Coordinates of N, CA, C and O and ligand atoms in Angstrom, one line a residue:
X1 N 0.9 -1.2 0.0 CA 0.0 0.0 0.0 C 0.9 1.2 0.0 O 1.5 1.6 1.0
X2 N 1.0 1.9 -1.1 CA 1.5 3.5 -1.1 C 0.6 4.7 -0.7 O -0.5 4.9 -1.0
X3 N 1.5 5.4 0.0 CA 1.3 6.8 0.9 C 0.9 8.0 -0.2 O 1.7 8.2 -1.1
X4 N 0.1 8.4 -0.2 CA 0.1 9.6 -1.0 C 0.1 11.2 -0.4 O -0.6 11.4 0.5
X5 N 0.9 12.2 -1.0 CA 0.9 13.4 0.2 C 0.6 14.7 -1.1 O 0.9 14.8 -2.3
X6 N 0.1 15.6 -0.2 CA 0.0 16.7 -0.7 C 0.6 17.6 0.1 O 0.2 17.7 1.3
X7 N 1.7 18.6 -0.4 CA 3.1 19.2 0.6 C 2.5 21.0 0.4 O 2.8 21.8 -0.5
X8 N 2.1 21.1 1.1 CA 2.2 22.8 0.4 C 3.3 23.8 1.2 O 3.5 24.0 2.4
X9 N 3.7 24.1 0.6 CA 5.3 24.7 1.0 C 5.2 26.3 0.9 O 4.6 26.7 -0.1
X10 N 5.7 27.5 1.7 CA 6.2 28.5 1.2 C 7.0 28.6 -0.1 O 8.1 28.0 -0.2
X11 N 6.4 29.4 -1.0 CA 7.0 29.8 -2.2 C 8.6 29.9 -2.3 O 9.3 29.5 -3.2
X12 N 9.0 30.9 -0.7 CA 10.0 31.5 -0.3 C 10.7 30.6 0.9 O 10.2 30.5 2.0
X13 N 12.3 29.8 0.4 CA 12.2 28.5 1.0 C 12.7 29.0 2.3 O 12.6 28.0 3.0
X14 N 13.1 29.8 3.0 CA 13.5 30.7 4.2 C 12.2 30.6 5.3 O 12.2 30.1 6.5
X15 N 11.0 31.1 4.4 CA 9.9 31.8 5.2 C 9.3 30.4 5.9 O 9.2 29.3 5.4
X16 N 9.0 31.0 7.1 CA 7.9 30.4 7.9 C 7.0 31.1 8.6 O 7.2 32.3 8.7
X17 N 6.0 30.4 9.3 CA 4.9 30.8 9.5 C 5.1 31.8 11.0 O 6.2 32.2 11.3
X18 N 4.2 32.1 11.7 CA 3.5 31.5 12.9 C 2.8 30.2 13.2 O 2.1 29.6 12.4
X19 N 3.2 29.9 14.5 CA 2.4 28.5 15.0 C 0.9 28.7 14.7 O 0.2 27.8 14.1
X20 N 0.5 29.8 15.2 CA -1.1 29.7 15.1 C -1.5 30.1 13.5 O -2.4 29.5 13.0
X21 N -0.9 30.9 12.8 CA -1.2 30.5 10.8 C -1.1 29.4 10.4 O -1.8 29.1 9.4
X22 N 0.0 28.1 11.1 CA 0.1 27.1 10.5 C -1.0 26.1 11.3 O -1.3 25.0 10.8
X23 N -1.8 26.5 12.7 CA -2.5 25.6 12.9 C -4.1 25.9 12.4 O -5.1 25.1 12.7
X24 N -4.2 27.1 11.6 CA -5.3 27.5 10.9 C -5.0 27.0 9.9 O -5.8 26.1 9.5
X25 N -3.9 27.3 9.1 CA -3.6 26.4 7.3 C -4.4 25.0 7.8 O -5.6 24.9 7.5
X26 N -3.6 23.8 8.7 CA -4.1 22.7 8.7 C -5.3 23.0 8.7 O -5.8 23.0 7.5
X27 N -6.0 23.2 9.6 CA -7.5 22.8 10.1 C -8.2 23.6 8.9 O -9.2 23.0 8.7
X28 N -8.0 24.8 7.9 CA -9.1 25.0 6.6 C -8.4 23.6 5.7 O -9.3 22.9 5.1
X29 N -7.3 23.1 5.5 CA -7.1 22.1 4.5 C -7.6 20.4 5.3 O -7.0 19.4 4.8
X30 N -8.2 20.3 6.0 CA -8.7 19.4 6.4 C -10.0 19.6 6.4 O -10.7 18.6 6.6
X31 N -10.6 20.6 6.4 CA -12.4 21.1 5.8 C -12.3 20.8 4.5 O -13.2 20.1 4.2
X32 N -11.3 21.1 3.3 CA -11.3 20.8 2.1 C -11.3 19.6 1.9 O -11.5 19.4 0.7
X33 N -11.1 18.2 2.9 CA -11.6 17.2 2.2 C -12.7 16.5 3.3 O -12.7 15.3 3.5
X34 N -13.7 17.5 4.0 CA -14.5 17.1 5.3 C -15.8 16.6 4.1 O -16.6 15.7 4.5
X35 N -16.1 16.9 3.0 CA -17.2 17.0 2.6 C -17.5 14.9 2.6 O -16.7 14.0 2.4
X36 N -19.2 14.8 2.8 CA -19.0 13.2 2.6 C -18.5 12.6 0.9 O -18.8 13.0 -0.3
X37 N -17.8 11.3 1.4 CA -17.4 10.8 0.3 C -15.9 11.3 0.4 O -15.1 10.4 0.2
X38 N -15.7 12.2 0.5 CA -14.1 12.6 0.7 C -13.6 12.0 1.9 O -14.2 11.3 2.6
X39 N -12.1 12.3 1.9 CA -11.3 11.4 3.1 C -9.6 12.1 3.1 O -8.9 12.5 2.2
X40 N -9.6 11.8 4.2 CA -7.8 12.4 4.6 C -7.2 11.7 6.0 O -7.6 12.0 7.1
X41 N -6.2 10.8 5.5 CA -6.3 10.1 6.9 C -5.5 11.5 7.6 O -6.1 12.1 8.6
X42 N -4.4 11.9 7.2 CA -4.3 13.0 8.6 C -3.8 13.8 8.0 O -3.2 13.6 7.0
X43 N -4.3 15.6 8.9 CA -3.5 16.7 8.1 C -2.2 17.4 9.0 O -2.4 17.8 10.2
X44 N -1.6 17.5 8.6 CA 0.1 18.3 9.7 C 0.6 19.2 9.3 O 0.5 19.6 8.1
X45 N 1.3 20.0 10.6 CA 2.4 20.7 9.5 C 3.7 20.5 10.4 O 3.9 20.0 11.6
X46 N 4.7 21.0 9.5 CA 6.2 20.4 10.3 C 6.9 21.9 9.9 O 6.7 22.3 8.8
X47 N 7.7 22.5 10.7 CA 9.0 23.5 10.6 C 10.0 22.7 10.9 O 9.9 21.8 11.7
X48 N 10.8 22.9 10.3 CA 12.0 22.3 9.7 C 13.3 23.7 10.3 O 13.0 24.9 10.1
X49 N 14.4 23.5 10.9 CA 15.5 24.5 11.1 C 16.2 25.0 10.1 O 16.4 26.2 9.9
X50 N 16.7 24.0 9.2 CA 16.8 24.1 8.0 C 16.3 24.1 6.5 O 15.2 23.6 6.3
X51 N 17.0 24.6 5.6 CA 16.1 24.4 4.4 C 15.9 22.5 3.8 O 16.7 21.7 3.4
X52 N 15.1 22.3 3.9 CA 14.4 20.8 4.0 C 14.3 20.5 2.3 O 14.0 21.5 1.6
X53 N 14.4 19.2 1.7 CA 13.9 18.8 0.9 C 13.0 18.5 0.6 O 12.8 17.4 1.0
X54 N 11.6 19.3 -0.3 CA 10.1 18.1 0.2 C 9.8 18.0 -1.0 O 9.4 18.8 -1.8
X55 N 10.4 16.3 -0.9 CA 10.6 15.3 -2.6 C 8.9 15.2 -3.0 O 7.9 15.9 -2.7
X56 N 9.2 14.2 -3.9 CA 7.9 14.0 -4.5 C 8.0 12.4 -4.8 O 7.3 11.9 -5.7
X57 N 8.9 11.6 -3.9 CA 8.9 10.4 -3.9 C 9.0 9.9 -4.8 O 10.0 10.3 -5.4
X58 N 8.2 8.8 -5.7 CA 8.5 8.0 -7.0 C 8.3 8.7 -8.0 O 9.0 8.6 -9.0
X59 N 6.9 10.0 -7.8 CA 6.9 10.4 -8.5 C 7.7 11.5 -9.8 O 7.2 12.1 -10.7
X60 N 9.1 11.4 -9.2 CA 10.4 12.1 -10.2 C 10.9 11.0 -10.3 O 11.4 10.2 -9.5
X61 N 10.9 10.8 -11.6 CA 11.4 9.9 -12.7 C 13.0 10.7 -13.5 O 14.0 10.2 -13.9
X62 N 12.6 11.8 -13.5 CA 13.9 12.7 -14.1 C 14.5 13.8 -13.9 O 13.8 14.7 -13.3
X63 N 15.7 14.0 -14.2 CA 16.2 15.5 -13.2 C 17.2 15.8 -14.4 O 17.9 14.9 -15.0
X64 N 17.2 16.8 -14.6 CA 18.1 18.0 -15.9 C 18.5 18.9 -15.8 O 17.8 19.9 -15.9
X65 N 19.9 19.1 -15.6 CA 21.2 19.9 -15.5 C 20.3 21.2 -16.0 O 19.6 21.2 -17.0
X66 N 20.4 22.1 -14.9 CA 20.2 23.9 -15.8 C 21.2 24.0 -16.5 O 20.9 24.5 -17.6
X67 N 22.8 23.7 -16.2 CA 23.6 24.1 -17.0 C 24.1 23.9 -18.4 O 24.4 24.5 -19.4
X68 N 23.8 22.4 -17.9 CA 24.3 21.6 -19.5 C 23.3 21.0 -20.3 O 23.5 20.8 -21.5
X69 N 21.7 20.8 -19.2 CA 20.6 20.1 -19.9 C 20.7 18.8 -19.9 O 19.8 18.1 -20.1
X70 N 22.0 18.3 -19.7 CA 22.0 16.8 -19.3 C 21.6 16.1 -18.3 O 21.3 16.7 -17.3
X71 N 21.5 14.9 -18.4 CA 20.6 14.0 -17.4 C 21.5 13.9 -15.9 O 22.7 13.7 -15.9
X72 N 20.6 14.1 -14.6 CA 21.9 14.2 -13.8 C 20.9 12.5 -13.1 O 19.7 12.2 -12.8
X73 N 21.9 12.0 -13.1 CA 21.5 10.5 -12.8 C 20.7 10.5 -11.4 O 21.2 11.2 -10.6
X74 N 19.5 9.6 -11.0 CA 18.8 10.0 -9.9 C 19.4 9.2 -9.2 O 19.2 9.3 -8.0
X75 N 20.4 8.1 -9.7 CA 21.3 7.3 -8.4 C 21.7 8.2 -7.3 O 21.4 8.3 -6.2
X76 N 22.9 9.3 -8.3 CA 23.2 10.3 -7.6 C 22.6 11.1 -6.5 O 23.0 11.3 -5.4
X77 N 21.3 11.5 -7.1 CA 20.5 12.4 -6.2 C 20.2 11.7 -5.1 O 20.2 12.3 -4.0
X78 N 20.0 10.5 -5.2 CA 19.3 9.5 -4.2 C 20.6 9.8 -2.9 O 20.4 10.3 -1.8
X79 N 21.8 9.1 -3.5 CA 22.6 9.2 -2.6 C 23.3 10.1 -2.1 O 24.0 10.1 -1.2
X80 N 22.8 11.1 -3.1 CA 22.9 12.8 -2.3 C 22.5 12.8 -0.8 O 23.1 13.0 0.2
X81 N 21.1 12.4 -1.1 CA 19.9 12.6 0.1 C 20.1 12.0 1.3 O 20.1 12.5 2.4
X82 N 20.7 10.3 0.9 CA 20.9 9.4 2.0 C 22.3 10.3 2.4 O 22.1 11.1 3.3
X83 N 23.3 10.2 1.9 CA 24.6 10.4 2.6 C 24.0 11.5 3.4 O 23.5 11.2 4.5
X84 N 23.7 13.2 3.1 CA 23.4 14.5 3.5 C 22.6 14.1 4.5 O 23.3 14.0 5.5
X85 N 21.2 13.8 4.8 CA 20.3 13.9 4.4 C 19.4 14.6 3.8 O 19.4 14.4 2.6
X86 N 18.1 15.6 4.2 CA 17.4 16.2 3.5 C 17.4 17.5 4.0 O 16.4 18.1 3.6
X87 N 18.1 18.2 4.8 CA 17.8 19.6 5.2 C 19.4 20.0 4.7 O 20.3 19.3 4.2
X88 N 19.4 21.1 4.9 CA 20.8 22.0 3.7 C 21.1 23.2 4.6 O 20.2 24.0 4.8
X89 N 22.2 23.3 5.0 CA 22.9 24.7 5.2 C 22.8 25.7 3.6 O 22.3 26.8 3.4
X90 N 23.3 25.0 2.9 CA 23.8 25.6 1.3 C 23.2 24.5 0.4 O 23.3 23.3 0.8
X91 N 22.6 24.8 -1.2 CA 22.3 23.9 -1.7 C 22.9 23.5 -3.2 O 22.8 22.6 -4.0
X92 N 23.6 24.6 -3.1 CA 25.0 24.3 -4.0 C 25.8 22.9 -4.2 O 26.7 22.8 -3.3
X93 N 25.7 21.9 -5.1 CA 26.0 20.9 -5.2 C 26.9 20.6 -6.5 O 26.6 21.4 -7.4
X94 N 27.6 19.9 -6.7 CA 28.6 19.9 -7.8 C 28.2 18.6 -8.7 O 28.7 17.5 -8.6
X95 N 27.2 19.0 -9.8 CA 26.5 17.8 -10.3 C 27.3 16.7 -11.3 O 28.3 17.2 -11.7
X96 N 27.1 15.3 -11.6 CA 27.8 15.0 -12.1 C 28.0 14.9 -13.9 O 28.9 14.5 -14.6
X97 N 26.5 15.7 -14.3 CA 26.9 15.8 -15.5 C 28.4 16.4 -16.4 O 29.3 15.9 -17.0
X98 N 28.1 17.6 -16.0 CA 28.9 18.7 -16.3 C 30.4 19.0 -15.2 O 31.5 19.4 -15.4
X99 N 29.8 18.8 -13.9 CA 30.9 19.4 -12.9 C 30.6 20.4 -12.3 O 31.1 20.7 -11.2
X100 N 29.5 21.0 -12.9 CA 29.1 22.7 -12.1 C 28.8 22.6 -11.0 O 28.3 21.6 -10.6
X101 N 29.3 23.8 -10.3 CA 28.6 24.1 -9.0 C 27.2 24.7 -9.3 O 27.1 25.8 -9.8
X102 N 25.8 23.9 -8.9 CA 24.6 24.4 -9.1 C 24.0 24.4 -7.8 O 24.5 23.7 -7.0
X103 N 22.9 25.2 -7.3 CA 22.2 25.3 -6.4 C 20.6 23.8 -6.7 O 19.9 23.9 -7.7
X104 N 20.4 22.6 -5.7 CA 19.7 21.9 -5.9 C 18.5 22.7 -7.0 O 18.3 22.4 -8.2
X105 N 17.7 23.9 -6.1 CA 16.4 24.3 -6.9 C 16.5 24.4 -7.6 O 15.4 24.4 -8.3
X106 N 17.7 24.7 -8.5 CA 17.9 25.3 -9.8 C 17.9 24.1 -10.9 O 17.8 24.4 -12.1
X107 N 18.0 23.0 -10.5 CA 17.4 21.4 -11.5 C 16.0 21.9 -12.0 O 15.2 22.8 -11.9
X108 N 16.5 20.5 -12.8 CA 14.6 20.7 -13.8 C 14.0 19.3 -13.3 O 14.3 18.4 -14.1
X109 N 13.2 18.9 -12.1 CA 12.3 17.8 -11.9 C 11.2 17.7 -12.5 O 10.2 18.4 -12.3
X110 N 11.4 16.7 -13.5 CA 10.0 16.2 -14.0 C 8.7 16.4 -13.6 O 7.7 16.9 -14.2
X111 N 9.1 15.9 -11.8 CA 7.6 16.0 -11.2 C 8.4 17.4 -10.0 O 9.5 17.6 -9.5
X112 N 7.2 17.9 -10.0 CA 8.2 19.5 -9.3 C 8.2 19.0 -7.6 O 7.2 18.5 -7.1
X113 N 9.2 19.2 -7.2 CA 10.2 18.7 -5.7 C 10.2 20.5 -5.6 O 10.3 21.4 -6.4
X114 N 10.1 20.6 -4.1 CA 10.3 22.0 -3.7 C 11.7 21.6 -2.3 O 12.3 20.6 -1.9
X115 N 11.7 23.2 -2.1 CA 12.6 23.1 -0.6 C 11.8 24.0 0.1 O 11.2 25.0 -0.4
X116 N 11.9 23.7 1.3 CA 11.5 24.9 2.1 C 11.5 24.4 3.7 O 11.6 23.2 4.0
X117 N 11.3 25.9 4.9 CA 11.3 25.3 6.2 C 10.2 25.4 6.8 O 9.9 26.1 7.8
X118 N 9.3 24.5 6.2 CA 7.7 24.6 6.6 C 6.5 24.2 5.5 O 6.4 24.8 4.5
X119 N 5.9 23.3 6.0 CA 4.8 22.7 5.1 C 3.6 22.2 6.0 O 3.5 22.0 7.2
X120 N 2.8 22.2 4.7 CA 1.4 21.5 5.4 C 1.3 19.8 5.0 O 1.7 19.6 3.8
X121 N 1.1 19.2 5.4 CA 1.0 17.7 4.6 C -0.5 17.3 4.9 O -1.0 17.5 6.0
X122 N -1.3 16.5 3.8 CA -2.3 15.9 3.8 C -1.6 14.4 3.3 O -0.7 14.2 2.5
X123 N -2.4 13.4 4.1 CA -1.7 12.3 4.1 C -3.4 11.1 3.3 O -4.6 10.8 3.6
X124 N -2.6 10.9 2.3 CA -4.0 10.0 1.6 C -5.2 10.9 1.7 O -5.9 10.7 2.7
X125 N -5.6 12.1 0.8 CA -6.7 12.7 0.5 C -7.1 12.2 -0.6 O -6.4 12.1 -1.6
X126 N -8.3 11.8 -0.6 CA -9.2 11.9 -1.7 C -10.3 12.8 -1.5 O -10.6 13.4 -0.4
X127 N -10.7 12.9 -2.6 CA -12.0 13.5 -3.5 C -11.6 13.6 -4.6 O -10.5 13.2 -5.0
X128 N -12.8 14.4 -5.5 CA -12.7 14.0 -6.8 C -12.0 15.0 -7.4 O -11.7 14.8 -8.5
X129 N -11.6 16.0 -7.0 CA -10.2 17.0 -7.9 C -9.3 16.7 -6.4 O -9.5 17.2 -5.3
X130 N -8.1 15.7 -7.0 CA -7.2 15.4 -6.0 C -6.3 16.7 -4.9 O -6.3 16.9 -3.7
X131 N -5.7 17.4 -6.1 CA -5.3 18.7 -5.6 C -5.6 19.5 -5.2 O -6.8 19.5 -5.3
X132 N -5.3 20.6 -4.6 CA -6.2 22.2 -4.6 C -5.6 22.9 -5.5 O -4.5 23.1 -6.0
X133 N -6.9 23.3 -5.6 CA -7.7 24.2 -6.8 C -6.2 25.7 -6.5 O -5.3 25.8 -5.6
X134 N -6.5 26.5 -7.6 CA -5.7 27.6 -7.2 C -6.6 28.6 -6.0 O -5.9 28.9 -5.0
X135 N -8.0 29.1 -6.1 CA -8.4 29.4 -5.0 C -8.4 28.9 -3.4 O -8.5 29.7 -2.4
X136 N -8.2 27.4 -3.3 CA -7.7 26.9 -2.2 C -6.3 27.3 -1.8 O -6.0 27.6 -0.7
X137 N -5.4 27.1 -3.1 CA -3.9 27.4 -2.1 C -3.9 29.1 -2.0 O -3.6 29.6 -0.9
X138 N -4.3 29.8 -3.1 CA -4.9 31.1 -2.1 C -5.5 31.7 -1.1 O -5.4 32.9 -0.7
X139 N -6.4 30.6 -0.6 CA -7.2 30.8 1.0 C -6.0 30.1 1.9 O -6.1 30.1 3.2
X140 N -4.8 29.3 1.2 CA -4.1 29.0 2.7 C -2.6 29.9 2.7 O -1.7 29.8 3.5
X141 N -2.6 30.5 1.7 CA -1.8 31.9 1.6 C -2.0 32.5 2.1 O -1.0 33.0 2.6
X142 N -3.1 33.1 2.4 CA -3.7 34.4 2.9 C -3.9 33.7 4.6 O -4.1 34.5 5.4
X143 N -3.8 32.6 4.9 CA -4.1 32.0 6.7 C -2.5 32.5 6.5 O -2.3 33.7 6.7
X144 N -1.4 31.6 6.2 CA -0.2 31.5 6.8 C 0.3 32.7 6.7 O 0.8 33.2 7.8
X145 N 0.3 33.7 5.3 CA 0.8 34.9 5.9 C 1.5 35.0 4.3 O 1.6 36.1 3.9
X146 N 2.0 34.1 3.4 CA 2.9 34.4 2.2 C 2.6 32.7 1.1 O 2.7 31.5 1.5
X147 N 2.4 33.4 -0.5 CA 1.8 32.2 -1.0 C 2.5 31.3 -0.8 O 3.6 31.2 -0.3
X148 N 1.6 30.4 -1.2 CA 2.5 28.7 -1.1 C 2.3 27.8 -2.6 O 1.6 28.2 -3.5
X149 N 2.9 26.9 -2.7 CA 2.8 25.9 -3.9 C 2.6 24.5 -3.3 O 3.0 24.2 -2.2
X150 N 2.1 23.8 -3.9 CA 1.9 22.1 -3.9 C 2.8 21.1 -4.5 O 3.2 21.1 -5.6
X151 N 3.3 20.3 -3.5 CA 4.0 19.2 -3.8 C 3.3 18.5 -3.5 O 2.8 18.4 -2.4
X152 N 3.1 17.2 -5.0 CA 2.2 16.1 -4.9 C 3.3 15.5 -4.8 O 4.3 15.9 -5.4
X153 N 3.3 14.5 -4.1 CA 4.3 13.4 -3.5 C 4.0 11.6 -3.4 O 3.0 11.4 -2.8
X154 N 4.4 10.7 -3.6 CA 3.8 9.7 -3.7 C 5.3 8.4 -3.1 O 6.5 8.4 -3.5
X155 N 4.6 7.6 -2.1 CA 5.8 6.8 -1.9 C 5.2 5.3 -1.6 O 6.0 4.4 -1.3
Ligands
ZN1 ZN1 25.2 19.5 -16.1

């Protein structure tokens, strides 16, 4: 049985909330799947000290050099993550296509992977438009204090 998540992140991977913005974000994004027939086994949020990686699990199949456009192998990245782990002083990394010194964000993921130090997580949501809408991540923009984006995530 695979986990499915929905990550919504500050835009701005620095910014974080207030405790009580982030415990308003949760509880409107857990009304968005209260309706019957809908379901979410649980909604959270986590601050992070660091700038955090919030992958998208199986769902990145591919990752592409900004500089060279070449394929940067996800062996690599994988073993990026494990050796490092997932939070970053600096995200400046020396990829193995080319050799450049690139900053992680600045990759091209197939399936879009964010960073940031603070998220909301929905854990296995359904209904029948899986994601939120853009007026939804606008109503949890306007609780936490600065927009956010969606990482669909799958593991
Ligand atoms: Zn490259």
């Amino acid at each position: 049985m695979s986990d499915g998540y929905i990550r919504l992140i500050p835009t701005d991977l620095n910014w974080q909330p207030t405790p009580e913005a982030a415990t308003a974000a949760v509880a409107y994004v857990a009304r968005l799947f209260a309706d019957p027939g809908d379901s979410v086994e649980q909604v959270d949020h986590e601050f992070y000290d660091r700038v955090t990686l919030i992958d998208a699990g199986e769902n990145t199949t591919r990752i592409t050099c900004s500089r060279c456009d070449g394929d940067v192998d996800l062996e690599w990245f994988h073993d990026l993550i494990e050796e490092q782990g997932e939070s970053f002083d600096d995200l400046a990394v020396t990829v193995p296509c080319c050799g450049a010194v690139v900053p992680l964000d600045s990759l091209r993921y197939d399936w879009p992977v964010g960073f940031a130090r603070f998220e909301v997580t929905a854990l296995n949501a359904t209904r029948a438009r899986y994601e939120l809408a853009d007026r939804e991540l606008a109503d949890v923009a306007t609780l936490l204090g600065h927009p956010v984006t969606q990482i669909l995530a799958h593991y």
